[in-house]
Amino acid sequence: MTESHSARTVFIVSDGTGITAETFSHAVLSQFEQVSFTPVRIPFIDGAEKAAEAVRRINRCADEEKQPPLVFSTLVNPEVAFVVRQANCSFLDLFGTFIRPLEEALGLKSSHSVGRSHMGGLGAQYQKRIEAINFTLAHDDGQYVRGLEQAEVILIGVSRCGKTPTSLYLAMQYAVKAANFPLIPEDFERGTLPATLAPYRKKLFGLSIDPKRLSEVRTQRRPDSKYATLEQCVYEVAKAERMMRIEGVPCLSTTARSIEEISTKVLEEIGLNRSSY
Amino acid sequence: MTESHSARTVFIVSDGTGITAETFSHAVLSQFEQVSFTPVRIPFIDGAEKAAEAVRRINRCADEEKQPPLVFSTLVNPEVAFVVRQANCSFLDLFGTFIRPLEEALGLKSSHSVGRSHMGGLGAQYQKRIEAINFTLAHDDGQYVRGLEQAEVILIGVSRCGKTPTSLYLAMQYAVKAANFPLIPEDFERGTLPATLAPYRKKLFGLSIDPKRLSEVRTQRRPDSKYATLEQCVYEVAKAERMMRIEGVPCLSTTARSIEEISTKVLEEIGLNRSSY
């Protein structure tokens, strides 16, 4: 038994993309650090034939690894789920497990219908999301100032502190129109926020970063530049943080935080209660 | 009882961002179409004090709405989960429910440790993700040809068919270096793929779209332009699809598909088995 603990294949079987189920399985499985898990997504399983093919794949894996793999299922259709459950595996039914208690809590029957979890390409929600992505791309790194009044948040901070990935995540996941604007040495010499931003003071949110980390990131981009030296990074970060403090702009460190965490903190701080996709 | 069915508040309580739990709750709750759900995320609940505050918030809501709200929990710490469970609510324990069966399947104890589900900002995985986002931004819309050999996939298609959001999602969610390149009327007149793309034939993946839908999207961008007319859209889409067929480039319609679905199909087709974040 003991050596079989070291590695495990995990199948994520879904009638949709399986992305949520995979992220969820990461989270739960991270509680078993002793094991190295290999996730394999099997998406779009929407009928008995595809389910049978998934079963064959799972059984092949069980034979090869001489132990039943884990299967996380988000199959909505109970008949399809029943087929997959017959595979030689430990079956974890993410969907079915919660439908019964929800039916009780709501006093209603579920519709057991497949593929509802993501809206297709024609929904108004989808449209909003694409618009937010386009807006964010156009207003990345202060490149385009027109239309800035439409921004729901404007991230500011020194070059390479994490503004771009955070803006894009906010747009992609929450349909938030997120612009971003760099703070550069010129601003620090002048000692005030860029004039362009003055009308949007309330939408500003600052990102900062540990200077050592910043120097590493910048070195990857432009090795041996003054821009990447620790000295320059210490200077810029100190000046930027001071400016935000004086101007009353809320500020968050991106060091050791994931893009998801930073984005969630930004939404909390600016008081946007936004649903994710 | 009957009228109380129409609307429900859903709290998502997590020690992390709660993003996965919220997406998951969407999927499950979409099975109850009769009810309109209002999701409220309560993130970063990592101690007894914050848990007590969450309980007060949930109870306030129960009083106001005169019915217990739903609570989806991904709290890892059993003591914190225990506190929240005492609220006046229907408590759905996404995490705890699966830990026990997993302990059995693996023959191991879980570590009950909080905040493992997303790597912080210093991991190698995070670095790969940021690199992919930077690559994708630099190679959006064919704007930058140098370094195209590093692309893992190059999406091609007519203007506004969905290349940019799909590329960004692939980068953000899977750390895939995804470039994209537009097919324009000039290419159709010449009748061959852009010469720049010739060395990367195997990395190409085509996106297409229903011409009517395309015309709508383009009209929003540039109303009353030739570019947005149905006639022009019909012409471009037909030419683009024909070119892909002749050149043997796999092609997928983005109409009525979510960004998640398109991205998953692209990964499947090009045979990249990539874990999501």
PDB file of C-alpha atoms in Angstrom, chain A residues 1 5 8 16-17 19-20 22-24 26-35 37 39-41 43-44 70 72 74 76 90 92-95 97-99 101-103 105-122 126-127 129-131 133-135 137 140 160 162 164-165 168-169 172-174 213 216-217 220-221 254-262 264-265 267-268 273-277, chain B residues 1 5 8 16-17 19-20 22-24 26-35 37 39-41 43-44 70 72 74 76 90 92-95 97-99 101-103 105-123 126-127 129-131 133-134 137 140 160 162 164-165 168-169 172-174 213 216-217 220-221 254-262 264-265 267-268 273-277:
ATOM      1  CA  MET A   1       0.000   0.000   0.000  1.00  0.00           C
ATOM      2  CA  HIS A   5       0.675   6.640  -2.292  1.00  0.00           C
ATOM      3  CA  ARG A   8      -2.098   9.250  -8.628  1.00  0.00           C
ATOM      4  CA  GLY A  16     -18.897  21.081 -20.009  1.00  0.00           C
ATOM      5  CA  THR A  17     -15.287  22.233 -20.025  1.00  0.00           C
ATOM      6  CA  ILE A  19     -12.411  23.896 -15.778  1.00  0.00           C
ATOM      7  CA  THR A  20     -14.231  24.637 -12.528  1.00  0.00           C
ATOM      8  CA  GLU A  22     -10.360  20.877 -12.179  1.00  0.00           C
ATOM      9  CA  THR A  23      -9.663  24.020 -10.156  1.00  0.00           C
ATOM     10  CA  PHE A  24     -11.809  22.633  -7.371  1.00  0.00           C
ATOM     11  CA  HIS A  26      -6.642  21.149  -7.133  1.00  0.00           C
ATOM     12  CA  ALA A  27      -7.897  22.838  -4.000  1.00  0.00           C
ATOM     13  CA  VAL A  28      -9.138  19.673  -2.321  1.00  0.00           C
ATOM     14  CA  LEU A  29      -6.176  17.535  -3.349  1.00  0.00           C
ATOM     15  CA  SER A  30      -3.660  20.107  -2.122  1.00  0.00           C
ATOM     16  CA  GLN A  31      -4.616  18.786   1.325  1.00  0.00           C
ATOM     17  CA  PHE A  32      -2.717  15.593   0.503  1.00  0.00           C
ATOM     18  CA  GLU A  33       0.785  16.892   0.041  1.00  0.00           C
ATOM     19  CA  GLN A  34       2.388  13.459   0.205  1.00  0.00           C
ATOM     20  CA  VAL A  35       0.841  12.526  -3.131  1.00  0.00           C
ATOM     21  CA  PHE A  37      -1.441  14.109  -8.616  1.00  0.00           C
ATOM     22  CA  PRO A  39      -4.868  15.747 -13.533  1.00  0.00           C
ATOM     23  CA  VAL A  40      -6.453  14.618 -16.821  1.00  0.00           C
ATOM     24  CA  ARG A  41      -9.510  16.522 -17.973  1.00  0.00           C
ATOM     25  CA  PRO A  43     -14.504  17.434 -21.182  1.00  0.00           C
ATOM     26  CA  PHE A  44     -17.792  17.489 -23.133  1.00  0.00           C
ATOM     27  CA  LEU A  70      -9.643   9.239  -8.654  1.00  0.00           C
ATOM     28  CA  PHE A  72     -14.101  14.002 -10.020  1.00  0.00           C
ATOM     29  CA  THR A  74     -19.561  17.217 -12.631  1.00  0.00           C
ATOM     30  CA  VAL A  76     -25.371  16.650 -14.627  1.00  0.00           C
ATOM     31  CA  SER A  90     -12.880   6.240  -6.656  1.00  0.00           C
ATOM     32  CA  LEU A  92     -16.456  11.730  -6.398  1.00  0.00           C
ATOM     33  CA  ASP A  93     -19.744  13.186  -7.549  1.00  0.00           C
ATOM     34  CA  LEU A  94     -19.387  16.966  -7.216  1.00  0.00           C
ATOM     35  CA  PHE A  95     -22.722  17.603  -8.776  1.00  0.00           C
ATOM     36  CA  THR A  97     -23.816  15.284  -3.959  1.00  0.00           C
ATOM     37  CA  PHE A  98     -25.250  18.772  -3.664  1.00  0.00           C
ATOM     38  CA  ILE A  99     -28.378  18.523  -5.785  1.00  0.00           C
ATOM     39  CA  PRO A 101     -29.659  18.895  -0.253  1.00  0.00           C
ATOM     40  CA  LEU A 102     -30.418  21.867  -2.505  1.00  0.00           C
ATOM     41  CA  GLU A 103     -33.713  20.373  -3.597  1.00  0.00           C
ATOM     42  CA  ALA A 105     -33.454  23.550   1.001  1.00  0.00           C
ATOM     43  CA  LEU A 106     -35.353  25.107  -1.889  1.00  0.00           C
ATOM     44  CA  GLY A 107     -38.374  22.806  -1.819  1.00  0.00           C
ATOM     45  CA  LEU A 108     -37.955  22.317  -5.566  1.00  0.00           C
ATOM     46  CA  LYS A 109     -36.892  19.686  -8.084  1.00  0.00           C
ATOM     47  CA  SER A 110     -33.784  20.326 -10.156  1.00  0.00           C
ATOM     48  CA  SER A 111     -34.114  20.345 -13.923  1.00  0.00           C
ATOM     49  CA  HIS A 112     -31.223  17.911 -14.567  1.00  0.00           C
ATOM     50  CA  SER A 113     -30.351  19.789 -17.673  1.00  0.00           C
ATOM     51  CA  VAL A 114     -26.906  19.750 -19.184  1.00  0.00           C
ATOM     52  CA  GLY A 115     -24.670  22.608 -20.241  1.00  0.00           C
ATOM     53  CA  ARG A 116     -26.398  25.410 -18.386  1.00  0.00           C
ATOM     54  CA  SER A 117     -23.433  26.370 -16.321  1.00  0.00           C
ATOM     55  CA  HIS A 118     -21.800  28.612 -18.918  1.00  0.00           C
ATOM     56  CA  MET A 119     -23.775  30.956 -21.089  1.00  0.00           C
ATOM     57  CA  GLY A 120     -23.086  30.576 -24.766  1.00  0.00           C
ATOM     58  CA  GLY A 121     -21.671  33.274 -26.989  1.00  0.00           C
ATOM     59  CA  LEU A 122     -24.898  35.190 -27.467  1.00  0.00           C
ATOM     60  CA  TYR A 126     -20.855  37.422 -22.599  1.00  0.00           C
ATOM     61  CA  GLN A 127     -21.107  40.704 -24.437  1.00  0.00           C
ATOM     62  CA  ARG A 129     -17.260  40.445 -20.698  1.00  0.00           C
ATOM     63  CA  ILE A 130     -15.872  40.923 -24.201  1.00  0.00           C
ATOM     64  CA  GLU A 131     -16.415  44.674 -23.904  1.00  0.00           C
ATOM     65  CA  ILE A 133     -11.612  42.786 -22.161  1.00  0.00           C
ATOM     66  CA  ASN A 134     -11.468  45.170 -25.119  1.00  0.00           C
ATOM     67  CA  PHE A 135     -11.590  48.172 -22.805  1.00  0.00           C
ATOM     68  CA  LEU A 137      -6.604  46.009 -23.568  1.00  0.00           C
ATOM     69  CA  ASP A 140      -3.344  48.928 -20.629  1.00  0.00           C
ATOM     70  CA  ARG A 160       6.186  45.367 -13.630  1.00  0.00           C
ATOM     71  CA  GLY A 162       1.479  43.222 -11.678  1.00  0.00           C
ATOM     72  CA  THR A 164      -1.542  44.152 -16.471  1.00  0.00           C
ATOM     73  CA  PRO A 165      -2.363  40.575 -15.378  1.00  0.00           C
ATOM     74  CA  LEU A 168      -6.990  41.403 -17.495  1.00  0.00           C
ATOM     75  CA  TYR A 169      -8.182  39.003 -14.838  1.00  0.00           C
ATOM     76  CA  MET A 172     -12.054  38.306 -18.000  1.00  0.00           C
ATOM     77  CA  GLN A 173     -13.478  36.929 -14.766  1.00  0.00           C
ATOM     78  CA  TYR A 174     -15.742  39.764 -13.624  1.00  0.00           C
ATOM     79  CA  ARG A 213      11.176  40.691  -6.237  1.00  0.00           C
ATOM     80  CA  GLU A 216      14.241  39.937 -10.292  1.00  0.00           C
ATOM     81  CA  VAL A 217      11.251  40.439 -12.563  1.00  0.00           C
ATOM     82  CA  GLN A 220      14.366  38.897 -16.692  1.00  0.00           C
ATOM     83  CA  ARG A 221      12.956  41.566 -18.977  1.00  0.00           C
ATOM     84  CA  THR A 254       1.326  41.830  -5.041  1.00  0.00           C
ATOM     85  CA  THR A 255       4.349  39.967  -3.683  1.00  0.00           C
ATOM     86  CA  ALA A 256       3.483  36.352  -2.874  1.00  0.00           C
ATOM     87  CA  ARG A 257      -0.143  36.766  -3.940  1.00  0.00           C
ATOM     88  CA  SER A 258      -1.809  35.015  -6.864  1.00  0.00           C
ATOM     89  CA  ILE A 259      -3.599  37.000  -9.578  1.00  0.00           C
ATOM     90  CA  GLU A 260      -6.893  35.649  -8.187  1.00  0.00           C
ATOM     91  CA  GLU A 261      -6.111  36.917  -4.699  1.00  0.00           C
ATOM     92  CA  ILE A 262      -5.042  40.363  -5.849  1.00  0.00           C
ATOM     93  CA  THR A 264     -10.456  39.667  -5.170  1.00  0.00           C
ATOM     94  CA  LYS A 265      -8.818  42.142  -2.775  1.00  0.00           C
ATOM     95  CA  LEU A 267     -12.894  44.203  -5.768  1.00  0.00           C
ATOM     96  CA  GLU A 268     -13.385  44.148  -1.997  1.00  0.00           C
ATOM     97  CA  ASN A 273     -19.718  43.193  -5.610  1.00  0.00           C
ATOM     98  CA  ARG A 274     -19.295  41.425  -8.882  1.00  0.00           C
ATOM     99  CA  SER A 275     -20.172  37.860  -9.831  1.00  0.00           C
ATOM    100  CA  SER A 276     -17.526  35.736 -11.438  1.00  0.00           C
ATOM    101  CA  TYR A 277     -18.002  33.574 -14.522  1.00  0.00           C
TER     102      TYR A 277
ATOM    103  CA  MET B   1     -43.677  28.854   1.122  1.00  0.00           C
ATOM    104  CA  HIS B   5     -38.996  30.461  -3.970  1.00  0.00           C
ATOM    105  CA  ARG B   8     -32.509  33.663  -2.803  1.00  0.00           C
ATOM    106  CA  GLY B  16      -9.220  31.974  -0.152  1.00  0.00           C
ATOM    107  CA  THR B  17     -10.761  34.053  -2.920  1.00  0.00           C
ATOM    108  CA  ILE B  19     -13.738  32.238  -7.045  1.00  0.00           C
ATOM    109  CA  THR B  20     -13.833  28.501  -7.720  1.00  0.00           C
ATOM    110  CA  GLU B  22     -18.647  30.776  -6.790  1.00  0.00           C
ATOM    111  CA  THR B  23     -18.263  29.359 -10.290  1.00  0.00           C
ATOM    112  CA  PHE B  24     -19.174  25.943  -8.947  1.00  0.00           C
ATOM    113  CA  HIS B  26     -23.384  28.917 -10.463  1.00  0.00           C
ATOM    114  CA  ALA B  27     -23.214  25.530 -12.162  1.00  0.00           C
ATOM    115  CA  VAL B  28     -25.183  23.690  -9.496  1.00  0.00           C
ATOM    116  CA  LEU B  29     -27.762  26.430  -8.984  1.00  0.00           C
ATOM    117  CA  SER B  30     -28.430  26.742 -12.711  1.00  0.00           C
ATOM    118  CA  GLN B  31     -30.388  23.505 -12.217  1.00  0.00           C
ATOM    119  CA  PHE B  32     -33.027  25.527 -10.377  1.00  0.00           C
ATOM    120  CA  GLU B  33     -34.191  27.888 -13.059  1.00  0.00           C
ATOM    121  CA  GLN B  34     -37.304  28.949 -11.182  1.00  0.00           C
ATOM    122  CA  VAL B  35     -35.192  30.775  -8.624  1.00  0.00           C
ATOM    123  CA  PHE B  37     -30.034  33.701  -7.027  1.00  0.00           C
ATOM    124  CA  PRO B  39     -24.418  35.497  -5.061  1.00  0.00           C
ATOM    125  CA  VAL B  40     -22.414  37.266  -2.340  1.00  0.00           C
ATOM    126  CA  ARG B  41     -18.797  36.236  -1.947  1.00  0.00           C
ATOM    127  CA  PRO B  43     -13.515  35.790   0.882  1.00  0.00           C
ATOM    128  CA  PHE B  44     -10.437  35.387   3.111  1.00  0.00           C
ATOM    129  CA  LEU B  70     -27.808  29.203   1.098  1.00  0.00           C
ATOM    130  CA  PHE B  72     -21.524  27.330  -0.012  1.00  0.00           C
ATOM    131  CA  THR B  74     -14.875  25.950   1.008  1.00  0.00           C
ATOM    132  CA  VAL B  76     -10.590  24.160   5.049  1.00  0.00           C
ATOM    133  CA  SER B  90     -28.598  25.906   4.535  1.00  0.00           C
ATOM    134  CA  LEU B  92     -23.256  23.181   1.894  1.00  0.00           C
ATOM    135  CA  ASP B  93     -19.755  22.050   2.758  1.00  0.00           C
ATOM    136  CA  LEU B  94     -17.920  21.731  -0.557  1.00  0.00           C
ATOM    137  CA  PHE B  95     -14.662  20.970   1.109  1.00  0.00           C
ATOM    138  CA  THR B  97     -17.813  16.608   2.053  1.00  0.00           C
ATOM    139  CA  PHE B  98     -14.990  15.286  -0.122  1.00  0.00           C
ATOM    140  CA  ILE B  99     -12.119  15.160   2.337  1.00  0.00           C
ATOM    141  CA  PRO B 101     -13.937   9.930   0.981  1.00  0.00           C
ATOM    142  CA  LEU B 102     -10.550  11.092  -0.329  1.00  0.00           C
ATOM    143  CA  GLU B 103      -8.816  10.108   2.902  1.00  0.00           C
ATOM    144  CA  ALA B 105      -9.449   6.367  -1.204  1.00  0.00           C
ATOM    145  CA  LEU B 106      -5.868   7.446  -0.593  1.00  0.00           C
ATOM    146  CA  GLY B 107      -5.390   5.759   2.780  1.00  0.00           C
ATOM    147  CA  LEU B 108      -4.019   9.038   4.127  1.00  0.00           C
ATOM    148  CA  LYS B 109      -4.956  11.866   6.464  1.00  0.00           C
ATOM    149  CA  SER B 110      -5.450  15.333   4.993  1.00  0.00           C
ATOM    150  CA  SER B 111      -3.293  18.149   6.311  1.00  0.00           C
ATOM    151  CA  HIS B 112      -6.196  20.559   6.989  1.00  0.00           C
ATOM    152  CA  SER B 113      -4.027  23.434   5.974  1.00  0.00           C
ATOM    153  CA  VAL B 114      -5.413  26.691   4.723  1.00  0.00           C
ATOM    154  CA  GLY B 115      -4.529  28.671   1.625  1.00  0.00           C
ATOM    155  CA  ARG B 116      -2.769  25.938  -0.331  1.00  0.00           C
ATOM    156  CA  SER B 117      -5.084  26.013  -3.280  1.00  0.00           C
ATOM    157  CA  HIS B 118      -3.438  28.897  -5.107  1.00  0.00           C
ATOM    158  CA  MET B 119       0.309  29.316  -5.306  1.00  0.00           C
ATOM    159  CA  GLY B 120       1.543  32.702  -4.195  1.00  0.00           C
ATOM    160  CA  GLY B 121       3.400  35.148  -6.372  1.00  0.00           C
ATOM    161  CA  LEU B 122       6.784  33.489  -6.146  1.00  0.00           C
ATOM    162  CA  GLY B 123       6.126  30.060  -7.631  1.00  0.00           C
ATOM    163  CA  TYR B 126       3.060  31.805 -11.529  1.00  0.00           C
ATOM    164  CA  GLN B 127       6.104  32.918 -13.470  1.00  0.00           C
ATOM    165  CA  ARG B 129       1.619  32.216 -16.358  1.00  0.00           C
ATOM    166  CA  ILE B 130       2.828  35.812 -16.371  1.00  0.00           C
ATOM    167  CA  GLU B 131       5.241  35.007 -19.201  1.00  0.00           C
ATOM    168  CA  ILE B 133       0.230  36.589 -20.669  1.00  0.00           C
ATOM    169  CA  ASN B 134       3.066  38.888 -21.746  1.00  0.00           C
ATOM    170  CA  LEU B 137      -0.275  40.482 -25.365  1.00  0.00           C
ATOM    171  CA  ASP B 140      -2.073  39.853 -30.272  1.00  0.00           C
ATOM    172  CA  ARG B 160     -13.701  40.122 -34.414  1.00  0.00           C
ATOM    173  CA  GLY B 162     -13.021  35.894 -30.914  1.00  0.00           C
ATOM    174  CA  THR B 164      -8.149  37.894 -28.642  1.00  0.00           C
ATOM    175  CA  PRO B 165     -10.312  36.763 -25.701  1.00  0.00           C
ATOM    176  CA  LEU B 168      -5.858  35.672 -23.357  1.00  0.00           C
ATOM    177  CA  TYR B 169      -7.880  32.988 -21.635  1.00  0.00           C
ATOM    178  CA  MET B 172      -4.273  33.290 -18.145  1.00  0.00           C
ATOM    179  CA  GLN B 173      -5.837  29.932 -17.302  1.00  0.00           C
ATOM    180  CA  TYR B 174      -3.336  27.474 -18.782  1.00  0.00           C
ATOM    181  CA  ARG B 213     -23.360  37.464 -35.493  1.00  0.00           C
ATOM    182  CA  GLU B 216     -23.628  42.582 -35.187  1.00  0.00           C
ATOM    183  CA  VAL B 217     -20.307  42.590 -33.357  1.00  0.00           C
ATOM    184  CA  GLN B 220     -21.048  47.842 -32.414  1.00  0.00           C
ATOM    185  CA  ARG B 221     -17.412  48.655 -33.141  1.00  0.00           C
ATOM    186  CA  THR B 254     -17.136  30.589 -31.755  1.00  0.00           C
ATOM    187  CA  THR B 255     -20.822  31.410 -32.220  1.00  0.00           C
ATOM    188  CA  ALA B 256     -22.829  30.470 -29.120  1.00  0.00           C
ATOM    189  CA  ARG B 257     -19.765  29.160 -27.301  1.00  0.00           C
ATOM    190  CA  SER B 258     -18.277  30.634 -24.141  1.00  0.00           C
ATOM    191  CA  ILE B 259     -14.599  31.609 -23.982  1.00  0.00           C
ATOM    192  CA  GLU B 260     -14.054  28.640 -21.651  1.00  0.00           C
ATOM    193  CA  GLU B 261     -15.569  26.207 -24.142  1.00  0.00           C
ATOM    194  CA  ILE B 262     -13.607  27.541 -27.106  1.00  0.00           C
ATOM    195  CA  THR B 264     -11.008  23.826 -24.001  1.00  0.00           C
ATOM    196  CA  LYS B 265     -11.765  22.709 -27.557  1.00  0.00           C
ATOM    197  CA  LEU B 267      -6.483  22.560 -26.216  1.00  0.00           C
ATOM    198  CA  GLU B 268      -8.127  19.248 -27.078  1.00  0.00           C
ATOM    199  CA  ASN B 273      -2.914  18.473 -21.936  1.00  0.00           C
ATOM    200  CA  ARG B 274      -2.577  21.476 -19.730  1.00  0.00           C
ATOM    201  CA  SER B 275      -3.648  21.949 -16.134  1.00  0.00           C
ATOM    202  CA  SER B 276      -5.724  24.959 -15.305  1.00  0.00           C
ATOM    203  CA  TYR B 277      -5.107  27.315 -12.406  1.00  0.00           C
TER     204      TYR B 277
END
